[in-house]
Structure formats: C-alpha cells, structure tokens
Amino acid sequence: MTGEIVRVLIVDDRPENLLALESILEGMPLNIHKALSGNEALGLLLSNDFALVLMDVQMPDMDGYETAELMRGSERTRAIPIIFITAISKKEKNIFRGYEAGAVDFLFKPVDPEILISKVKVFTSLYRQKATIQKQLADLTEYRKKLEEAVEKSRKLMREAEQANTAKSAFLANMSHEIRTPLNAIIGMAELLGETRLSKEQTQYVRVFNSAGENLLALINDILDLSKVEAGHIVIETTEFSLEAVLLSVCDTLSLKAHGKNLELNSRITPGTVIGRIGDPTRLRQILLNLASNAIKFTSAGEVSMSVSDQPSGKLLFEVSDTGIGIPPDKLDLIFESFEQADSSTTRKFGGTGLGLAISRRLVELMGGSIKVDSTEGEGSTFSFAVDIPEDPEYSPDEVSEDDVIDLRGIEILIVDDSATN
Ligand code: ADP
C-alpha cells in the first residue's frame, strides 16, 4: 500500500474547475478521480479507497458541507481528510468544526497552485504513513498471535513433560519394587543354598550367583538413583573394607562374561599396597564393575586387567585396561556425559545406556578424585582414577608382599578341562 499511487478525489460542479485542479496536480504521483456532484462523489467513495478529497463548497443540490456530513456518517469514509475549496470568507470554516480533528483544511479561490500542491503533499504523505503504520500494526498483531500460540504450545509441552516425568518417577518406583522383590528372593535363596552341604565347585557357583545378585541390586539402586547422583545427593560411606575383596568380587561377577568371550580377566594389587581401607566399597565396586564390564563389552580378543596401587600423593590409583576397539579422540570427553556413547552403532551391537561412565565419574569425584581415559583406536583403552581411600589402621597386616605374588607373565601354561567355560 505504501508504495502504491494514492487516489485523490476532486469534487466540483464545474468541469472547467475540475480540469484546472487536475492540471495543477498533474506532475504528482496521484491517481485522480473526478466527481461533478456530492452524490457522484459519495458513489465513488463507496467503491474506492481515497487518501484525500478536494471539495468545492458551493454546489447545487448537495453542497460540500452536506457531502462531508454524509461522509462523516459512514465508517468507511469518516476518516478521509477533506480540503474544502471555497470562495466564502475564512470565518466560515467554523461551520465544520465538528469534523474529525486534523482531517480538514481550507483553500480559498482563486487557488494558489503552490499551496494546493504542498497541502496535497502533506495529506498524501500522512495517508502513506498511516498505511505503513496500519501494515505494521497488522504485522505486529499477527506476530503477537504467533507468539501467544508458541507460548501456549510450550506451556502444553511443559505440562506434558512434567506429566511424563511424574509418570517416569512412578514407573521407576514401581519397577524398583518389582525388580528388587524377586532379586532379593534370588539372593536370599543363594545365601541359603550356600549354607547347605555343597561341593567346592558348587560353593564357587553359589558365590558367583550371590555376588552377581548383590551387584545387580547395587546397580539397580544406582540407576534408580541417577537423579540423586546428578543432583549431588549421594553420600559416600566410610566403612572398613578389604581392597582384595572388592577386586575379587568384581572379577567373580565378570569372569563368566569374560571367559565367554575368551578374554583374560585379571586383577592385580601392586605389592606394598595396604589392603585394609576405610571408604565406600559398594561405590568403589560399582565404578570398577562399570569400567571392567565396559572393557569386556568393547573387547573381542586379548585381555582386561584391573590394577590398584598406592600413590606417593597418598591417593589410591585404579586402572582398568583392555585390548579392545578403543575410543576416537574426539569422543574421549563426551563419553563421561549422561546418555552419551562414542558410537551409537555400538549400542545396537553391545547394548548399554550410556549412564555407566556418567555415574562413575560422579562417584569418583565424590571420592575426591577424577577419572580419565587414554585410548588408541583399534588397540585398547585404559580408564584410571585416583581417589582418597585412607588406610585402615585397625586392619590386620594382610598387605600383599612380593612373595605372595606369582608373576605369570611370559610363562606358558597348559590348562586341561572338559568344560570350555571352565
Ligand atoms: P554404556 O556402556 O552403557 O553405553 P557408558 O557410560 O558406560 O555407557 O559408556 C559410554 C560409552 O563410552 C560407550 O557407549 C562406549 O562408546 C564408550 N566406552 C566406554 N568404555 C569403553 C571401552 N573400554 N572401550 C571402548 N569404548 C568404551
């Protein structure tokens, strides 16, 4: 509308006056319409949008003021400015005081072309500005409508997300109960079974059975508690425990899995390391279990080894190494984030949630350390963390001496058994 040529209506009962006015306005970018009477003018005004009306006051039948009065009565024409062209004295303009402010002006005969042109310019430019503002207003209204729709939509999404979250919590609480109940039965029965007369082999089976159950229970608890871990609400316990027992329990739990893939799984406590410690064995086992089961998961040949050693700094250093697929350099930081995996195709192949390392990292941090990984694609990875787990002064001096460790590296050993699993 703004760039359009605007329409101006000239009303005069004398054709020669119409022509005279038209010729004055000739050079302006206007679309000029002419009417020889008030009635004709009203007819044109009904079917066109005009920026301005130039109206002779003295006309037979209906004069300029009457025509203007009728224009005022209609919504469509009420706001169109009028310049009256009159021979009557200036006082007369009071007659039309009632007309919309600023929308009316007077020119006196004989019309001065320069004044006419400048007045027409003012009114048409006002018209253009008004059109621009109306357009902007319409755009704004439209924009506002869209904004309100977007706000409403995001409110709806938020409500849905809240509902989903509530449903998820309820689901987790239910599942927690549903999973724990049979799991407790399994663990309890394994314990009872362990108390009956069993062969050495059976005892070993039951032990694996039992500790796998315990670990599964701990794992379920931790997955359910992920929000707690994320929110930093987990408290690290301080109880006396044996490092050896923790490592053995991890190995026990994972040995079948490792041997099922023909992988060697070993753990090593560096000689001189104090076994008795004060800390949180459940969380420590959880971290090691996460790292070692990942190591097994992402390794198809070779070995997975865990080691622990006292550091000069006073911290205890744990390392879990594998000879597996490795991790691309650009994914090394990412994998410690929740639900992140180095390669989504591995999930399809190996399973997993992408939570293990996120939980492990938080737990290591809570134990006063940090976790890191060194990896070479195609060769393997080593996850390591050094944490504050003080020595237990009360613990019987069961430290591993050089003599207790038999170094089997480089030695070839033949094992004969009729069971492949063994
Ligand atoms: P999940 O194993 O359930 O996918 P994690 O948080 O334990 O979740 O591990 C995240 C990702 O880190 C894995 O999906 C894998 O891409 C990568 N990753 C972890 N450990 C290893 C490893 N030992 N070797 C190769 N990639 C690994």
PDB file of C-alpha atoms in Angstrom, residues 122-411:
ATOM      1  CA  VAL A 122       1.101  16.759   3.341  1.00  0.00           C
ATOM      2  CA  PHE A 123      -2.167  14.812   3.254  1.00  0.00           C
ATOM      3  CA  THR A 124      -0.985  12.120   0.902  1.00  0.00           C
ATOM      4  CA  SER A 125       2.165  11.617   2.898  1.00  0.00           C
ATOM      5  CA  LEU A 126       0.071  11.344   6.066  1.00  0.00           C
ATOM      6  CA  TYR A 127      -2.021   8.768   4.262  1.00  0.00           C
ATOM      7  CA  ARG A 128       1.061   6.778   3.327  1.00  0.00           C
ATOM      8  CA  GLN A 129       2.378   6.929   6.868  1.00  0.00           C
ATOM      9  CA  LYS A 130      -0.947   5.795   8.211  1.00  0.00           C
ATOM     10  CA  ALA A 131      -0.974   2.924   5.752  1.00  0.00           C
ATOM     11  CA  THR A 132       2.526   1.938   6.837  1.00  0.00           C
ATOM     12  CA  ILE A 133       1.538   2.045  10.484  1.00  0.00           C
ATOM     13  CA  GLN A 134      -1.566   0.011   9.801  1.00  0.00           C
ATOM     14  CA  LYS A 135       0.520  -2.549   7.975  1.00  0.00           C
ATOM     15  CA  GLN A 136       2.996  -2.670  10.866  1.00  0.00           C
ATOM     16  CA  LEU A 137       0.135  -2.965  13.301  1.00  0.00           C
ATOM     17  CA  ALA A 138      -1.295  -5.857  11.338  1.00  0.00           C
ATOM     18  CA  ASP A 139       2.136  -7.498  11.253  1.00  0.00           C
ATOM     19  CA  LEU A 140       2.517  -6.952  14.985  1.00  0.00           C
ATOM     20  CA  THR A 141      -0.895  -8.409  15.671  1.00  0.00           C
ATOM     21  CA  GLU A 142      -0.035 -11.400  13.570  1.00  0.00           C
ATOM     22  CA  TYR A 143       3.329 -11.724  15.307  1.00  0.00           C
ATOM     23  CA  ARG A 144       1.680 -11.453  18.695  1.00  0.00           C
ATOM     24  CA  LYS A 145      -0.798 -14.116  17.757  1.00  0.00           C
ATOM     25  CA  LYS A 146       2.033 -16.418  16.717  1.00  0.00           C
ATOM     26  CA  LEU A 147       3.915 -15.634  19.908  1.00  0.00           C
ATOM     27  CA  GLU A 148       0.881 -16.413  22.026  1.00  0.00           C
ATOM     28  CA  GLU A 149       0.424 -19.659  20.135  1.00  0.00           C
ATOM     29  CA  ALA A 150       4.091 -20.551  20.692  1.00  0.00           C
ATOM     30  CA  VAL A 151       3.845 -19.732  24.394  1.00  0.00           C
ATOM     31  CA  GLU A 152       0.697 -21.816  24.688  1.00  0.00           C
ATOM     32  CA  LYS A 153       2.400 -24.653  22.818  1.00  0.00           C
ATOM     33  CA  SER A 154       5.470 -24.583  25.032  1.00  0.00           C
ATOM     34  CA  ARG A 155       3.223 -24.478  28.127  1.00  0.00           C
ATOM     35  CA  LYS A 156       1.487 -27.540  26.803  1.00  0.00           C
ATOM     36  CA  LEU A 157       4.825 -29.266  26.126  1.00  0.00           C
ATOM     37  CA  MET A 158       5.988 -28.368  29.610  1.00  0.00           C
ATOM     38  CA  ARG A 159       2.840 -29.801  31.151  1.00  0.00           C
ATOM     39  CA  GLU A 160       3.324 -32.935  29.084  1.00  0.00           C
ATOM     40  CA  ALA A 161       6.983 -33.161  30.096  1.00  0.00           C
ATOM     41  CA  GLU A 162       6.043 -32.735  33.744  1.00  0.00           C
ATOM     42  CA  GLN A 163       3.420 -35.427  33.415  1.00  0.00           C
ATOM     43  CA  ALA A 164       5.897 -37.686  31.632  1.00  0.00           C
ATOM     44  CA  ASN A 165       8.446 -37.037  34.346  1.00  0.00           C
ATOM     45  CA  THR A 166       5.955 -37.837  37.081  1.00  0.00           C
ATOM     46  CA  ALA A 167       4.949 -40.960  35.195  1.00  0.00           C
ATOM     47  CA  LYS A 168       8.611 -41.892  34.821  1.00  0.00           C
ATOM     48  CA  SER A 169       9.270 -41.456  38.530  1.00  0.00           C
ATOM     49  CA  ALA A 170       6.230 -43.535  39.361  1.00  0.00           C
ATOM     50  CA  PHE A 171       7.333 -46.153  36.839  1.00  0.00           C
ATOM     51  CA  LEU A 172      10.845 -46.244  38.308  1.00  0.00           C
ATOM     52  CA  ALA A 173       9.499 -46.515  41.835  1.00  0.00           C
ATOM     53  CA  ASN A 174       7.243 -49.391  40.778  1.00  0.00           C
ATOM     54  CA  MET A 175       9.961 -51.105  38.784  1.00  0.00           C
ATOM     55  CA  SER A 176      12.349 -50.684  41.651  1.00  0.00           C
ATOM     56  CA  HIS A 177       9.937 -52.568  43.826  1.00  0.00           C
ATOM     57  CA  GLU A 178       9.110 -55.148  41.158  1.00  0.00           C
ATOM     58  CA  ILE A 179      12.758 -55.860  40.378  1.00  0.00           C
ATOM     59  CA  ARG A 180      14.013 -55.803  43.926  1.00  0.00           C
ATOM     60  CA  THR A 181      11.470 -58.262  45.242  1.00  0.00           C
ATOM     61  CA  PRO A 182      12.454 -61.231  43.023  1.00  0.00           C
ATOM     62  CA  LEU A 183      16.111 -60.217  43.168  1.00  0.00           C
ATOM     63  CA  ASN A 184      16.048 -60.311  46.957  1.00  0.00           C
ATOM     64  CA  ALA A 185      14.491 -63.756  46.731  1.00  0.00           C
ATOM     65  CA  ILE A 186      17.284 -64.898  44.401  1.00  0.00           C
ATOM     66  CA  ILE A 187      19.996 -63.516  46.657  1.00  0.00           C
ATOM     67  CA  GLY A 188      18.341 -64.894  49.786  1.00  0.00           C
ATOM     68  CA  MET A 189      17.958 -68.349  48.270  1.00  0.00           C
ATOM     69  CA  ALA A 190      21.574 -68.275  47.076  1.00  0.00           C
ATOM     70  CA  GLU A 191      22.624 -67.486  50.606  1.00  0.00           C
ATOM     71  CA  LEU A 192      20.546 -70.350  51.994  1.00  0.00           C
ATOM     72  CA  LEU A 193      21.925 -72.652  49.336  1.00  0.00           C
ATOM     73  CA  GLY A 194      25.419 -71.577  50.372  1.00  0.00           C
ATOM     74  CA  GLU A 195      24.700 -72.805  53.860  1.00  0.00           C
ATOM     75  CA  THR A 196      23.866 -76.333  52.735  1.00  0.00           C
ATOM     76  CA  ARG A 197      26.414 -79.059  52.083  1.00  0.00           C
ATOM     77  CA  LEU A 198      27.947 -78.310  48.737  1.00  0.00           C
ATOM     78  CA  SER A 199      30.943 -79.455  46.795  1.00  0.00           C
ATOM     79  CA  LYS A 200      33.796 -76.960  46.391  1.00  0.00           C
ATOM     80  CA  GLU A 201      32.702 -76.334  42.817  1.00  0.00           C
ATOM     81  CA  GLN A 202      29.095 -75.750  43.844  1.00  0.00           C
ATOM     82  CA  THR A 203      30.169 -73.370  46.582  1.00  0.00           C
ATOM     83  CA  GLN A 204      32.065 -71.367  43.980  1.00  0.00           C
ATOM     84  CA  TYR A 205      28.993 -71.270  41.733  1.00  0.00           C
ATOM     85  CA  VAL A 206      26.791 -70.117  44.575  1.00  0.00           C
ATOM     86  CA  ARG A 207      29.300 -67.417  45.455  1.00  0.00           C
ATOM     87  CA  VAL A 208      29.236 -66.111  41.880  1.00  0.00           C
ATOM     88  CA  PHE A 209      25.478 -66.381  41.917  1.00  0.00           C
ATOM     89  CA  ASN A 210      25.235 -64.440  45.127  1.00  0.00           C
ATOM     90  CA  SER A 211      27.712 -61.716  44.338  1.00  0.00           C
ATOM     91  CA  ALA A 212      26.245 -61.203  40.857  1.00  0.00           C
ATOM     92  CA  GLY A 213      22.874 -60.748  42.550  1.00  0.00           C
ATOM     93  CA  GLU A 214      24.311 -58.283  45.001  1.00  0.00           C
ATOM     94  CA  ASN A 215      25.976 -56.322  42.249  1.00  0.00           C
ATOM     95  CA  LEU A 216      22.829 -56.293  40.191  1.00  0.00           C
ATOM     96  CA  LEU A 217      20.917 -54.981  43.156  1.00  0.00           C
ATOM     97  CA  ALA A 218      23.507 -52.274  43.721  1.00  0.00           C
ATOM     98  CA  LEU A 219      23.400 -51.398  40.046  1.00  0.00           C
ATOM     99  CA  ILE A 220      19.623 -51.121  40.016  1.00  0.00           C
ATOM    100  CA  ASN A 221      19.791 -48.894  43.039  1.00  0.00           C
ATOM    101  CA  ASP A 222      22.320 -46.679  41.336  1.00  0.00           C
ATOM    102  CA  ILE A 223      20.419 -46.404  38.105  1.00  0.00           C
ATOM    103  CA  LEU A 224      17.308 -45.511  40.025  1.00  0.00           C
ATOM    104  CA  ASP A 225      19.367 -43.038  41.972  1.00  0.00           C
ATOM    105  CA  LEU A 226      20.856 -41.424  38.902  1.00  0.00           C
ATOM    106  CA  SER A 227      18.894 -38.264  39.543  1.00  0.00           C
ATOM    107  CA  LYS A 228      20.343 -38.263  43.024  1.00  0.00           C
ATOM    108  CA  VAL A 229      23.855 -38.683  41.639  1.00  0.00           C
ATOM    109  CA  GLU A 230      23.259 -35.915  39.135  1.00  0.00           C
ATOM    110  CA  ALA A 231      21.878 -33.668  41.848  1.00  0.00           C
ATOM    111  CA  GLY A 232      24.893 -34.466  44.024  1.00  0.00           C
ATOM    112  CA  HIS A 233      22.777 -36.003  46.779  1.00  0.00           C
ATOM    113  CA  ILE A 234      24.803 -39.195  47.114  1.00  0.00           C
ATOM    114  CA  VAL A 235      26.720 -39.659  50.340  1.00  0.00           C
ATOM    115  CA  ILE A 236      29.929 -41.693  50.237  1.00  0.00           C
ATOM    116  CA  GLU A 237      30.107 -44.102  53.135  1.00  0.00           C
ATOM    117  CA  THR A 238      33.141 -44.687  55.312  1.00  0.00           C
ATOM    118  CA  THR A 239      33.390 -48.272  56.457  1.00  0.00           C
ATOM    119  CA  GLU A 240      36.248 -50.679  56.816  1.00  0.00           C
ATOM    120  CA  PHE A 241      36.753 -52.939  53.870  1.00  0.00           C
ATOM    121  CA  SER A 242      39.260 -55.041  52.017  1.00  0.00           C
ATOM    122  CA  LEU A 243      40.533 -53.937  48.622  1.00  0.00           C
ATOM    123  CA  GLU A 244      41.162 -57.533  47.747  1.00  0.00           C
ATOM    124  CA  ALA A 245      37.551 -58.485  48.463  1.00  0.00           C
ATOM    125  CA  VAL A 246      36.288 -55.700  46.218  1.00  0.00           C
ATOM    126  CA  LEU A 247      38.533 -56.685  43.304  1.00  0.00           C
ATOM    127  CA  LEU A 248      37.714 -60.360  43.740  1.00  0.00           C
ATOM    128  CA  SER A 249      34.018 -59.650  43.816  1.00  0.00           C
ATOM    129  CA  VAL A 250      34.267 -57.675  40.562  1.00  0.00           C
ATOM    130  CA  CYS A 251      36.273 -60.476  38.948  1.00  0.00           C
ATOM    131  CA  ASP A 252      33.845 -63.098  40.194  1.00  0.00           C
ATOM    132  CA  THR A 253      30.917 -61.224  38.777  1.00  0.00           C
ATOM    133  CA  LEU A 254      32.521 -60.708  35.403  1.00  0.00           C
ATOM    134  CA  SER A 255      34.571 -63.843  34.958  1.00  0.00           C
ATOM    135  CA  LEU A 256      31.887 -65.812  33.130  1.00  0.00           C
ATOM    136  CA  LYS A 257      31.271 -62.909  30.787  1.00  0.00           C
ATOM    137  CA  ALA A 258      34.981 -62.515  30.083  1.00  0.00           C
ATOM    138  CA  HIS A 259      35.620 -66.172  29.570  1.00  0.00           C
ATOM    139  CA  GLY A 260      32.532 -66.426  27.424  1.00  0.00           C
ATOM    140  CA  LYS A 261      34.337 -64.089  25.028  1.00  0.00           C
ATOM    141  CA  ASN A 262      37.641 -65.896  25.501  1.00  0.00           C
ATOM    142  CA  LEU A 263      39.093 -62.865  27.207  1.00  0.00           C
ATOM    143  CA  GLU A 264      41.547 -62.979  30.014  1.00  0.00           C
ATOM    144  CA  LEU A 265      40.352 -61.097  33.081  1.00  0.00           C
ATOM    145  CA  ASN A 266      42.846 -60.348  35.787  1.00  0.00           C
ATOM    146  CA  SER A 267      43.259 -58.087  38.722  1.00  0.00           C
ATOM    147  CA  ARG A 268      46.446 -57.095  40.444  1.00  0.00           C
ATOM    148  CA  ILE A 269      47.165 -55.366  43.692  1.00  0.00           C
ATOM    149  CA  THR A 270      50.587 -53.816  43.405  1.00  0.00           C
ATOM    150  CA  PRO A 271      52.884 -55.218  46.102  1.00  0.00           C
ATOM    151  CA  GLY A 272      53.169 -52.916  49.098  1.00  0.00           C
ATOM    152  CA  THR A 273      49.606 -51.717  48.789  1.00  0.00           C
ATOM    153  CA  VAL A 274      47.674 -51.760  52.041  1.00  0.00           C
ATOM    154  CA  ILE A 275      44.593 -53.941  51.703  1.00  0.00           C
ATOM    155  CA  GLY A 276      42.599 -52.648  54.657  1.00  0.00           C
ATOM    156  CA  ARG A 277      40.874 -49.404  53.801  1.00  0.00           C
ATOM    157  CA  ILE A 278      38.207 -47.052  55.016  1.00  0.00           C
ATOM    158  CA  GLY A 279      35.754 -45.927  52.392  1.00  0.00           C
ATOM    159  CA  ASP A 280      32.741 -46.982  50.388  1.00  0.00           C
ATOM    160  CA  PRO A 281      33.285 -50.489  48.979  1.00  0.00           C
ATOM    161  CA  THR A 282      29.875 -50.610  47.292  1.00  0.00           C
ATOM    162  CA  ARG A 283      30.504 -47.471  45.263  1.00  0.00           C
ATOM    163  CA  LEU A 284      34.069 -48.492  44.528  1.00  0.00           C
ATOM    164  CA  ARG A 285      32.888 -51.849  43.293  1.00  0.00           C
ATOM    165  CA  GLN A 286      30.252 -50.132  41.220  1.00  0.00           C
ATOM    166  CA  ILE A 287      32.847 -47.971  39.489  1.00  0.00           C
ATOM    167  CA  LEU A 288      35.156 -50.909  38.835  1.00  0.00           C
ATOM    168  CA  LEU A 289      32.266 -53.021  37.679  1.00  0.00           C
ATOM    169  CA  ASN A 290      31.240 -50.299  35.230  1.00  0.00           C
ATOM    170  CA  LEU A 291      34.731 -49.887  33.847  1.00  0.00           C
ATOM    171  CA  ALA A 292      35.555 -53.570  33.693  1.00  0.00           C
ATOM    172  CA  SER A 293      32.254 -54.581  32.144  1.00  0.00           C
ATOM    173  CA  ASN A 294      32.694 -51.851  29.529  1.00  0.00           C
ATOM    174  CA  ALA A 295      36.201 -53.149  28.908  1.00  0.00           C
ATOM    175  CA  ILE A 296      34.841 -56.644  28.339  1.00  0.00           C
ATOM    176  CA  LYS A 297      31.970 -55.335  26.259  1.00  0.00           C
ATOM    177  CA  PHE A 298      34.224 -53.413  23.882  1.00  0.00           C
ATOM    178  CA  THR A 299      36.982 -56.023  23.587  1.00  0.00           C
ATOM    179  CA  SER A 300      36.800 -59.043  21.321  1.00  0.00           C
ATOM    180  CA  ALA A 301      40.255 -60.522  21.850  1.00  0.00           C
ATOM    181  CA  GLY A 302      43.013 -60.191  24.377  1.00  0.00           C
ATOM    182  CA  GLU A 303      42.677 -59.196  27.982  1.00  0.00           C
ATOM    183  CA  VAL A 304      41.055 -56.941  30.513  1.00  0.00           C
ATOM    184  CA  SER A 305      43.052 -56.100  33.579  1.00  0.00           C
ATOM    185  CA  MET A 306      42.435 -54.189  36.744  1.00  0.00           C
ATOM    186  CA  SER A 307      45.135 -52.904  38.989  1.00  0.00           C
ATOM    187  CA  VAL A 308      45.396 -50.840  42.126  1.00  0.00           C
ATOM    188  CA  SER A 309      48.374 -49.135  43.690  1.00  0.00           C
ATOM    189  CA  ASP A 310      49.179 -46.618  46.385  1.00  0.00           C
ATOM    190  CA  GLN A 311      50.415 -43.322  45.026  1.00  0.00           C
ATOM    191  CA  PRO A 312      53.112 -41.151  46.570  1.00  0.00           C
ATOM    192  CA  SER A 313      50.408 -38.470  46.801  1.00  0.00           C
ATOM    193  CA  GLY A 314      48.525 -40.676  49.281  1.00  0.00           C
ATOM    194  CA  LYS A 315      45.790 -41.453  46.783  1.00  0.00           C
ATOM    195  CA  LEU A 316      44.883 -44.899  45.609  1.00  0.00           C
ATOM    196  CA  LEU A 317      45.207 -45.350  41.862  1.00  0.00           C
ATOM    197  CA  PHE A 318      42.941 -47.759  39.997  1.00  0.00           C
ATOM    198  CA  GLU A 319      43.436 -48.685  36.375  1.00  0.00           C
ATOM    199  CA  VAL A 320      41.228 -50.741  34.091  1.00  0.00           C
ATOM    200  CA  SER A 321      42.810 -51.597  30.750  1.00  0.00           C
ATOM    201  CA  ASP A 322      41.606 -53.501  27.752  1.00  0.00           C
ATOM    202  CA  THR A 323      42.800 -54.515  24.324  1.00  0.00           C
ATOM    203  CA  GLY A 324      39.509 -53.543  22.671  1.00  0.00           C
ATOM    204  CA  ILE A 325      38.190 -51.259  19.979  1.00  0.00           C
ATOM    205  CA  GLY A 326      39.378 -48.038  21.622  1.00  0.00           C
ATOM    206  CA  ILE A 327      37.683 -44.637  21.519  1.00  0.00           C
ATOM    207  CA  PRO A 328      38.034 -41.913  18.876  1.00  0.00           C
ATOM    208  CA  PRO A 329      39.966 -38.890  20.262  1.00  0.00           C
ATOM    209  CA  ASP A 330      37.028 -36.514  19.741  1.00  0.00           C
ATOM    210  CA  LYS A 331      34.771 -38.705  21.883  1.00  0.00           C
ATOM    211  CA  LEU A 332      37.105 -39.022  24.873  1.00  0.00           C
ATOM    212  CA  ASP A 333      35.451 -36.221  26.867  1.00  0.00           C
ATOM    213  CA  LEU A 334      31.943 -36.860  25.615  1.00  0.00           C
ATOM    214  CA  ILE A 335      31.611 -40.424  26.887  1.00  0.00           C
ATOM    215  CA  PHE A 336      31.586 -39.251  30.507  1.00  0.00           C
ATOM    216  CA  GLU A 337      28.345 -37.338  29.902  1.00  0.00           C
ATOM    217  CA  SER A 338      24.972 -38.948  30.664  1.00  0.00           C
ATOM    218  CA  PHE A 339      23.436 -40.922  27.815  1.00  0.00           C
ATOM    219  CA  GLU A 340      26.470 -40.332  25.573  1.00  0.00           C
ATOM    220  CA  GLN A 341      28.122 -43.068  23.634  1.00  0.00           C
ATOM    221  CA  ALA A 342      31.160 -42.948  21.387  1.00  0.00           C
ATOM    222  CA  ASP A 343      29.309 -44.591  18.556  1.00  0.00           C
ATOM    223  CA  SER A 344      25.582 -45.232  18.599  1.00  0.00           C
ATOM    224  CA  SER A 345      26.043 -48.322  16.451  1.00  0.00           C
ATOM    225  CA  THR A 346      27.941 -49.961  19.295  1.00  0.00           C
ATOM    226  CA  THR A 347      24.797 -49.708  21.403  1.00  0.00           C
ATOM    227  CA  ARG A 348      22.956 -51.845  18.938  1.00  0.00           C
ATOM    228  CA  LYS A 349      25.814 -54.293  18.967  1.00  0.00           C
ATOM    229  CA  PHE A 350      26.752 -54.270  22.649  1.00  0.00           C
ATOM    230  CA  GLY A 351      23.780 -52.742  24.447  1.00  0.00           C
ATOM    231  CA  GLY A 352      24.105 -50.167  27.195  1.00  0.00           C
ATOM    232  CA  THR A 353      22.527 -46.967  28.322  1.00  0.00           C
ATOM    233  CA  GLY A 354      25.396 -44.503  28.334  1.00  0.00           C
ATOM    234  CA  LEU A 355      24.927 -43.966  32.075  1.00  0.00           C
ATOM    235  CA  GLY A 356      27.759 -46.054  33.478  1.00  0.00           C
ATOM    236  CA  LEU A 357      30.590 -43.597  32.919  1.00  0.00           C
ATOM    237  CA  ALA A 358      28.498 -40.592  33.971  1.00  0.00           C
ATOM    238  CA  ILE A 359      27.701 -42.281  37.271  1.00  0.00           C
ATOM    239  CA  SER A 360      31.292 -43.478  37.665  1.00  0.00           C
ATOM    240  CA  ARG A 361      32.678 -40.007  37.080  1.00  0.00           C
ATOM    241  CA  ARG A 362      30.393 -38.507  39.719  1.00  0.00           C
ATOM    242  CA  LEU A 363      31.257 -41.207  42.218  1.00  0.00           C
ATOM    243  CA  VAL A 364      34.997 -40.784  41.626  1.00  0.00           C
ATOM    244  CA  GLU A 365      34.612 -37.049  42.126  1.00  0.00           C
ATOM    245  CA  LEU A 366      32.749 -37.664  45.359  1.00  0.00           C
ATOM    246  CA  MET A 367      35.726 -39.768  46.475  1.00  0.00           C
ATOM    247  CA  GLY A 368      37.993 -36.800  45.901  1.00  0.00           C
ATOM    248  CA  GLY A 369      39.419 -37.834  42.558  1.00  0.00           C
ATOM    249  CA  SER A 370      38.932 -37.561  38.845  1.00  0.00           C
ATOM    250  CA  ILE A 371      38.616 -40.143  36.145  1.00  0.00           C
ATOM    251  CA  LYS A 372      40.430 -40.130  32.837  1.00  0.00           C
ATOM    252  CA  VAL A 373      40.912 -42.308  29.829  1.00  0.00           C
ATOM    253  CA  ASP A 374      43.797 -42.987  27.480  1.00  0.00           C
ATOM    254  CA  SER A 375      42.848 -44.771  24.342  1.00  0.00           C
ATOM    255  CA  THR A 376      44.115 -45.721  20.940  1.00  0.00           C
ATOM    256  CA  GLU A 377      41.589 -46.795  18.374  1.00  0.00           C
ATOM    257  CA  GLY A 378      41.973 -50.426  17.467  1.00  0.00           C
ATOM    258  CA  GLU A 379      44.451 -51.039  20.286  1.00  0.00           C
ATOM    259  CA  GLY A 380      42.605 -50.504  23.537  1.00  0.00           C
ATOM    260  CA  SER A 381      41.745 -48.186  26.377  1.00  0.00           C
ATOM    261  CA  THR A 382      42.864 -47.525  29.919  1.00  0.00           C
ATOM    262  CA  PHE A 383      40.493 -45.859  32.332  1.00  0.00           C
ATOM    263  CA  SER A 384      42.141 -44.634  35.506  1.00  0.00           C
ATOM    264  CA  PHE A 385      41.170 -42.791  38.626  1.00  0.00           C
ATOM    265  CA  ALA A 386      42.986 -41.866  41.813  1.00  0.00           C
ATOM    266  CA  VAL A 387      40.836 -41.421  44.895  1.00  0.00           C
ATOM    267  CA  ASP A 388      41.142 -40.718  48.608  1.00  0.00           C
ATOM    268  CA  ILE A 389      40.569 -44.034  50.363  1.00  0.00           C
ATOM    269  CA  PRO A 390      42.537 -43.917  53.602  1.00  0.00           C
ATOM    270  CA  GLU A 391      44.267 -46.930  55.102  1.00  0.00           C
ATOM    271  CA  ASP A 392      42.518 -48.690  57.936  1.00  0.00           C
ATOM    272  CA  PRO A 393      44.944 -48.673  60.908  1.00  0.00           C
ATOM    273  CA  GLU A 394      42.951 -51.419  62.653  1.00  0.00           C
ATOM    274  CA  TYR A 395      43.194 -53.814  59.737  1.00  0.00           C
ATOM    275  CA  SER A 396      45.260 -56.956  60.292  1.00  0.00           C
ATOM    276  CA  PRO A 397      48.552 -56.624  58.409  1.00  0.00           C
ATOM    277  CA  ASP A 398      47.459 -58.519  55.384  1.00  0.00           C
ATOM    278  CA  GLU A 399      49.374 -56.441  52.936  1.00  0.00           C
ATOM    279  CA  VAL A 400      50.470 -58.145  49.787  1.00  0.00           C
ATOM    280  CA  SER A 401      54.193 -58.823  49.864  1.00  0.00           C
ATOM    281  CA  GLU A 402      56.395 -59.511  46.870  1.00  0.00           C
ATOM    282  CA  ASP A 403      56.459 -63.193  47.894  1.00  0.00           C
ATOM    283  CA  ASP A 404      52.676 -63.578  47.620  1.00  0.00           C
ATOM    284  CA  VAL A 405      52.599 -62.501  44.029  1.00  0.00           C
ATOM    285  CA  ILE A 406      53.387 -65.045  41.393  1.00  0.00           C
ATOM    286  CA  ASP A 407      54.166 -63.281  38.201  1.00  0.00           C
ATOM    287  CA  LEU A 408      52.824 -65.415  35.386  1.00  0.00           C
ATOM    288  CA  ARG A 409      53.707 -63.042  32.612  1.00  0.00           C
ATOM    289  CA  GLY A 410      55.669 -64.648  29.842  1.00  0.00           C
ATOM    290  CA  ILE A 411      55.066 -68.144  31.182  1.00  0.00           C
TER     291      ILE A 411
END
